[in-house]
Amino acid sequence: MKVAFIGLGNMGGGMAANLVKAGHSVNACDLSADALTRARDKGCAVFTSVREAMDGVEAVVSMLPNGQIVASVFENDIFGHAPAGAILLDCSTIDVGTARSVTAAAAAAGYDMVDAPVSGGIAAANGGTLTFMVGGTDTAFARAERILACMGKAVIHAGASGAGQAAKICNNMLLGASMIATCETFVMAEKLGLDLQTFYDISSQASGQNWSMTSYCPVPGVGPTTPADNDYQGGFATALMLKDLTLAMEAANLVGADVPMGMRAAELYENFVSAGKGGLDFSAIIQSLKN
Ligand code: NAD
């Protein structure tokens, strides 16, 4: 299948390469010349214009920074320019309202579209092991699934348009809050004189067990190897966690959900990013709880 891929950054570069590996012909487009060079090296045909990248494609995948850019690219350069009948897939993390309005505009222009944000970072994008959570009609999901399957290990239909973004921000709000709870617990355990490996051995087999502890432990040298063991480099950047928590707070306001833990997590991550720590892995927030 001929597929256009828009946005070849940290995530999109690897995803487009995996479409090529799966045998698709990929028209890749980005504003960055370096990103285009990397995409060409991976076997993509490269374009500086989104409209030109639409030539003859049956599917369009986007992986862009935010909702404003997604709305602008789809409305200005994809609707009416992608061939009739092409399936449109936005894999960016954006707000639920924009996801729904862009999909509605796609339908008005005659296209099936899904929101399909991902869980998993740059390594999963490169390795083709992302998890996709997809919002859209049954027909759109069935068409999107076989394309997404080339880039991930799981493709789950979350519900109607916007449900993929809703699932993504709900999951990441829980992750942000549980990471902070895990961090503050280890800091307190240390102050109470507990050996941290011993506490991990106990809590990881007791009712405090959670993913932030046993798969992503924020304490260096404790539990599995994680970004904490590499000075909090790599992994999932704190700035991206703050982006997702900000989207979660917007969504909570929209539907009147009471989210005191999510709100506090957003405040703490905002303070940490303001202190210049946005580039560190999100588990580095343990540093701010030590004083
Ligand atoms: P990135 O900034 O590395 O990549 C975005 C790319 O889009 C850039 O190469 C940029 O040049 C390009 N771009 C911007 N505007 C464009 C336009 N008008 N036309 C064509 N190209 C354009 O970002 P990323 O880390 O790859 O993240 C992409 C999306 O994935 C974001 O929505 C992010 O929240 C989400 N996400 C990222 C991660 C992660 O670990 N990086 C994990 C999950 C989800």
Coordinates of C-alpha atoms and ligand atoms in Angstrom, one line a residue:
M1 CA 0.0 0.0 0.0
K2 CA 1.2 3.6 -0.6
V3 CA 1.1 5.5 2.7
A4 CA 1.9 9.2 3.4
F5 CA 3.6 9.8 6.8
I6 CA 3.6 13.3 8.2
G7 CA 6.0 14.2 11.1
L8 CA 9.2 12.2 11.2
G9 CA 10.5 13.2 14.6
N10 CA 11.6 11.1 17.5
M11 CA 8.6 8.8 17.2
G12 CA 7.5 9.2 13.6
G13 CA 11.0 8.5 12.1
G14 CA 11.0 4.9 13.5
M15 CA 7.3 4.4 12.7
A16 CA 7.7 5.3 9.1
A17 CA 10.7 3.1 8.8
N18 CA 8.6 0.1 10.2
L19 CA 6.0 0.7 7.5
V20 CA 8.7 0.5 4.9
K21 CA 10.0 -2.8 6.5
A22 CA 6.5 -4.2 6.3
G23 CA 6.5 -3.7 2.6
H24 CA 4.6 -0.4 2.2
S25 CA 5.7 2.4 -0.1
V26 CA 6.0 5.5 2.1
N27 CA 5.8 9.2 1.1
A28 CA 7.4 10.9 4.1
C29 CA 7.1 14.6 4.9
D30 CA 8.6 16.9 7.6
L31 CA 9.7 20.5 8.0
S32 CA 13.1 19.3 9.1
A33 CA 15.8 18.6 6.4
D34 CA 17.6 16.2 8.8
A35 CA 14.4 14.2 9.5
L36 CA 13.9 13.9 5.7
T37 CA 17.5 12.7 5.2
R38 CA 17.0 10.0 7.9
A39 CA 13.7 8.9 6.3
R40 CA 15.3 8.7 2.9
D41 CA 18.1 6.5 4.4
K42 CA 15.3 4.2 5.7
G43 CA 13.8 3.8 2.2
C44 CA 11.1 6.5 2.2
A45 CA 10.3 8.8 -0.7
V46 CA 10.7 12.3 0.8
F47 CA 8.6 15.5 0.4
T48 CA 8.8 19.0 1.9
S49 CA 5.2 19.7 1.0
V50 CA 2.3 17.7 2.6
R51 CA 0.1 18.3 -0.4
E52 CA 2.7 16.7 -2.8
A53 CA 3.1 13.8 -0.4
M54 CA -0.6 13.0 -0.9
D55 CA 0.0 11.9 -4.5
G56 CA -1.6 8.4 -5.0
V57 CA -1.7 7.4 -1.4
E58 CA -4.3 5.1 0.2
A59 CA -3.5 6.0 3.8
V60 CA -2.2 9.0 5.6
V61 CA -0.5 8.7 9.1
S62 CA 0.5 11.7 11.1
M63 CA 2.8 12.0 14.2
L64 CA 2.9 15.7 15.1
P65 CA 3.6 17.8 18.2
N66 CA 0.2 19.1 19.1
G67 CA -3.5 19.6 18.3
Q68 CA -3.1 23.0 16.7
I69 CA -0.6 21.7 14.2
V70 CA -2.7 18.5 13.5
A71 CA -5.9 20.6 12.8
S72 CA -4.0 23.0 10.6
V73 CA -2.2 20.2 8.5
F74 CA -5.3 18.2 8.0
E75 CA -7.6 21.1 7.2
N76 CA -5.2 22.9 4.9
D77 CA -3.2 20.2 3.2
I78 CA -4.8 16.8 3.6
F79 CA -8.6 17.2 3.2
G80 CA -9.3 17.6 -0.6
H81 CA -5.7 16.7 -1.4
A82 CA -5.5 13.1 -0.3
P83 CA -7.2 10.8 -2.9
A84 CA -10.9 10.1 -2.3
G85 CA -11.3 7.0 -0.1
A86 CA -7.9 7.3 1.7
I87 CA -8.0 6.3 5.4
L88 CA -6.5 9.0 7.7
L89 CA -4.8 8.1 11.0
D90 CA -3.5 10.7 13.5
C91 CA -1.1 9.0 16.0
S92 CA -0.1 12.3 17.8
T93 CA -1.2 12.9 21.4
I94 CA -3.7 15.8 21.3
D95 CA -6.8 17.0 23.1
V96 CA -10.0 15.0 22.8
G97 CA -12.0 18.0 21.4
T98 CA -9.6 18.7 18.6
A99 CA -9.4 14.9 17.8
R100 CA -13.2 14.8 17.5
S101 CA -13.5 18.0 15.4
V102 CA -10.8 17.0 12.9
T103 CA -12.4 13.6 12.5
A104 CA -15.8 15.3 11.9
A105 CA -14.3 17.6 9.3
A106 CA -12.6 14.5 7.7
A107 CA -16.0 12.8 7.5
A108 CA -17.6 15.9 5.9
A109 CA -14.7 15.9 3.3
G110 CA -15.5 12.2 2.6
Y111 CA -12.7 10.4 4.5
D112 CA -12.6 7.7 7.3
M113 CA -10.4 8.9 10.1
V114 CA -9.2 7.5 13.5
D115 CA -7.3 9.0 16.4
A116 CA -4.6 6.5 17.3
P117 CA -2.3 7.8 20.0
V118 CA 0.5 5.5 21.3
S119 CA 1.9 4.2 24.5
G120 CA 5.6 3.4 24.4
G121 CA 8.5 5.7 23.7
I122 CA 11.2 6.1 21.1
A123 CA 12.6 2.6 21.6
A124 CA 9.1 1.1 21.0
A125 CA 8.6 3.3 18.0
N126 CA 11.9 2.1 16.5
G127 CA 11.3 -1.5 17.5
G128 CA 7.7 -1.6 16.2
T129 CA 6.3 -2.5 19.7
L130 CA 4.0 0.5 20.3
T131 CA 0.5 0.0 21.8
F132 CA -2.1 1.9 19.8
M133 CA -5.4 3.0 21.4
V134 CA -7.8 3.9 18.7
G135 CA -11.0 6.0 18.5
G136 CA -13.3 5.8 15.5
T137 CA -16.1 3.9 13.8
D138 CA -15.9 0.1 13.4
T139 CA -15.3 0.5 9.7
A140 CA -12.5 3.1 10.2
F141 CA -10.9 0.9 12.9
A142 CA -10.9 -2.2 10.7
R143 CA -9.1 -0.3 7.9
A144 CA -6.6 1.4 10.3
E145 CA -5.8 -1.8 12.2
R146 CA -3.7 -3.5 9.6
I147 CA -1.6 -0.4 9.0
L148 CA -1.1 0.2 12.8
A149 CA -0.2 -3.5 13.3
C150 CA 3.0 -2.9 11.2
M151 CA 4.2 -0.4 13.9
G152 CA 3.0 -1.9 17.2
K153 CA 2.5 -5.0 19.3
A154 CA -1.1 -4.1 20.2
V155 CA -3.9 -2.2 18.5
I156 CA -7.0 -1.7 20.7
H157 CA -10.3 -0.2 19.6
A158 CA -11.1 2.2 22.5
G159 CA -14.5 3.4 21.2
A160 CA -15.9 6.2 19.1
S161 CA -13.9 9.2 17.7
G162 CA -11.8 10.8 20.5
A163 CA -11.8 7.6 22.6
G164 CA -8.2 6.9 21.7
Q165 CA -7.1 10.3 23.1
A166 CA -9.3 9.9 26.1
A167 CA -7.7 6.5 26.9
K168 CA -4.2 7.9 26.4
I169 CA -4.6 10.8 28.8
C170 CA -6.5 8.8 31.5
N171 CA -3.7 6.2 31.4
N172 CA -1.0 8.9 31.6
M173 CA -2.7 10.8 34.4
L174 CA -2.7 7.5 36.4
L175 CA 1.0 7.0 35.5
G176 CA 2.0 10.5 36.5
A177 CA 0.2 10.2 39.9
S178 CA 1.5 6.7 40.6
M179 CA 5.1 7.7 39.8
I180 CA 5.0 10.5 42.3
A181 CA 3.3 8.3 44.9
T182 CA 6.1 5.7 44.3
C183 CA 8.8 8.4 44.5
E184 CA 7.6 9.9 47.8
T185 CA 7.2 6.5 49.3
F186 CA 10.8 5.5 48.6
V187 CA 12.0 8.9 50.0
M188 CA 10.1 8.4 53.2
A189 CA 11.2 4.7 53.5
E190 CA 14.8 5.9 53.3
K191 CA 14.2 8.6 56.0
L192 CA 12.6 5.9 58.2
G193 CA 15.9 4.0 58.0
L194 CA 14.7 1.2 55.6
D195 CA 17.1 -0.4 53.2
L196 CA 15.6 0.5 49.8
Q197 CA 16.2 -2.8 48.1
T198 CA 14.6 -4.6 51.1
F199 CA 11.6 -2.2 50.9
Y200 CA 11.3 -2.9 47.2
D201 CA 11.4 -6.7 47.8
I202 CA 8.6 -6.3 50.3
S203 CA 6.4 -3.8 48.6
S204 CA 6.8 -5.3 45.1
Q205 CA 5.1 -8.4 46.6
A206 CA 2.6 -6.6 48.7
S207 CA -0.4 -4.4 48.1
G208 CA 1.7 -1.3 47.2
Q209 CA 3.0 -3.0 44.0
N210 CA 2.5 -0.9 40.9
W211 CA 4.1 -0.5 37.4
S212 CA 6.0 2.7 38.4
M213 CA 7.7 0.6 41.1
T214 CA 8.3 -2.8 39.5
S215 CA 8.8 -1.9 35.8
Y216 CA 10.1 1.6 36.1
C217 CA 11.7 2.0 39.6
P218 CA 12.7 5.6 40.1
V219 CA 15.5 4.6 42.6
P220 CA 19.0 3.9 41.0
G221 CA 20.2 0.4 41.7
V222 CA 16.8 -0.9 42.9
G223 CA 14.5 -3.2 40.8
P224 CA 15.0 -3.6 37.0
T225 CA 17.3 -1.4 35.0
T226 CA 15.5 1.9 34.3
P227 CA 16.4 5.5 33.3
A228 CA 17.1 6.0 37.1
D229 CA 20.2 3.9 36.5
N230 CA 21.3 6.2 33.7
D231 CA 21.1 9.5 35.5
Y232 CA 17.5 9.8 34.3
Q233 CA 18.5 10.2 30.7
G234 CA 16.3 8.7 27.9
G235 CA 13.0 7.2 28.7
F236 CA 9.9 9.4 28.8
A237 CA 10.7 13.1 29.1
T238 CA 9.2 15.0 32.0
A239 CA 8.1 17.8 29.5
L240 CA 6.0 15.2 27.6
M241 CA 4.5 13.9 30.9
L242 CA 3.5 17.5 31.7
K243 CA 2.0 17.9 28.2
D244 CA -0.2 14.8 28.8
L245 CA -1.2 15.9 32.3
T246 CA -2.1 19.3 30.9
L247 CA -4.3 17.6 28.3
A248 CA -5.8 15.5 31.1
M249 CA -6.6 18.5 33.2
E250 CA -8.3 20.2 30.2
A251 CA -10.4 17.0 29.7
A252 CA -11.3 16.8 33.4
N253 CA -12.6 20.4 33.3
L254 CA -14.5 19.7 30.1
V255 CA -16.5 16.8 31.6
G256 CA -16.5 18.0 35.3
A257 CA -14.4 15.1 36.6
D258 CA -12.9 15.5 40.1
V259 CA -9.3 14.6 39.8
P260 CA -7.4 15.8 42.9
M261 CA -4.4 13.4 42.5
G262 CA -4.1 14.1 38.8
M263 CA -4.2 17.9 39.5
R264 CA -1.5 17.6 42.2
A265 CA 0.6 15.5 39.8
A266 CA 0.2 18.2 37.1
E267 CA 1.3 20.9 39.6
L268 CA 4.4 19.0 40.7
Y269 CA 5.5 18.2 37.2
E270 CA 4.9 21.8 36.2
N271 CA 7.2 23.0 39.0
F272 CA 9.8 20.4 38.0
V273 CA 9.8 21.5 34.3
S274 CA 10.0 25.2 35.5
A275 CA 13.1 24.2 37.4
G276 CA 14.7 23.3 34.1
K277 CA 14.3 19.5 34.4
G278 CA 11.9 19.0 31.4
G279 CA 14.5 16.9 29.5
L280 CA 15.0 14.3 32.2
D281 CA 13.0 11.1 32.4
F282 CA 9.7 11.6 34.3
S283 CA 10.9 9.4 37.2
A284 CA 13.5 12.0 38.0
I285 CA 10.8 13.9 39.9
I286 CA 12.0 11.9 42.9
Q287 CA 14.8 14.5 43.1
S288 CA 12.3 17.2 43.9
L289 CA 10.9 15.2 46.8
K290 CA 14.2 14.6 48.6
N291 CA 14.6 18.0 50.2
Ligands
NAD1 P1 9.1 15.5 17.7 O1 9.0 16.9 18.0 O2 10.4 14.8 17.8 O3 8.5 15.2 16.2 C1 7.5 16.0 15.6 C2 7.9 16.2 14.1 O4 6.8 16.9 13.4 C3 9.2 17.1 13.9 O5 10.1 16.4 13.1 C4 8.6 18.3 13.2 O6 9.6 18.9 12.3 C5 7.4 17.8 12.5 N1 6.4 18.8 12.1 C6 6.0 19.8 12.9 N2 5.1 20.5 12.2 C7 5.0 20.0 10.9 C8 4.3 20.3 9.8 N3 3.4 21.3 9.7 N4 4.4 19.5 8.7 C9 5.3 18.4 8.7 N5 6.0 18.1 9.8 C10 5.9 18.9 10.9 O7 8.0 14.8 18.6 P2 7.8 13.3 19.0 O8 8.6 13.0 20.2 O9 8.1 12.4 17.8 O10 6.3 13.2 19.4 C11 5.3 13.2 18.4 C12 3.9 13.0 19.0 O11 4.0 11.7 19.7 C13 3.6 14.0 20.1 O12 2.2 14.3 20.0 C14 3.9 13.3 21.4 O13 3.1 13.8 22.5 C15 3.6 11.9 21.1 N6 4.3 10.9 21.9 C16 5.7 11.0 22.1 C17 6.3 10.1 22.8 C18 7.8 10.1 23.1 O14 8.3 9.4 23.9 N7 8.6 11.0 22.3 C19 5.6 9.0 23.4 C20 4.3 8.9 23.1 C21 3.6 9.8 22.4

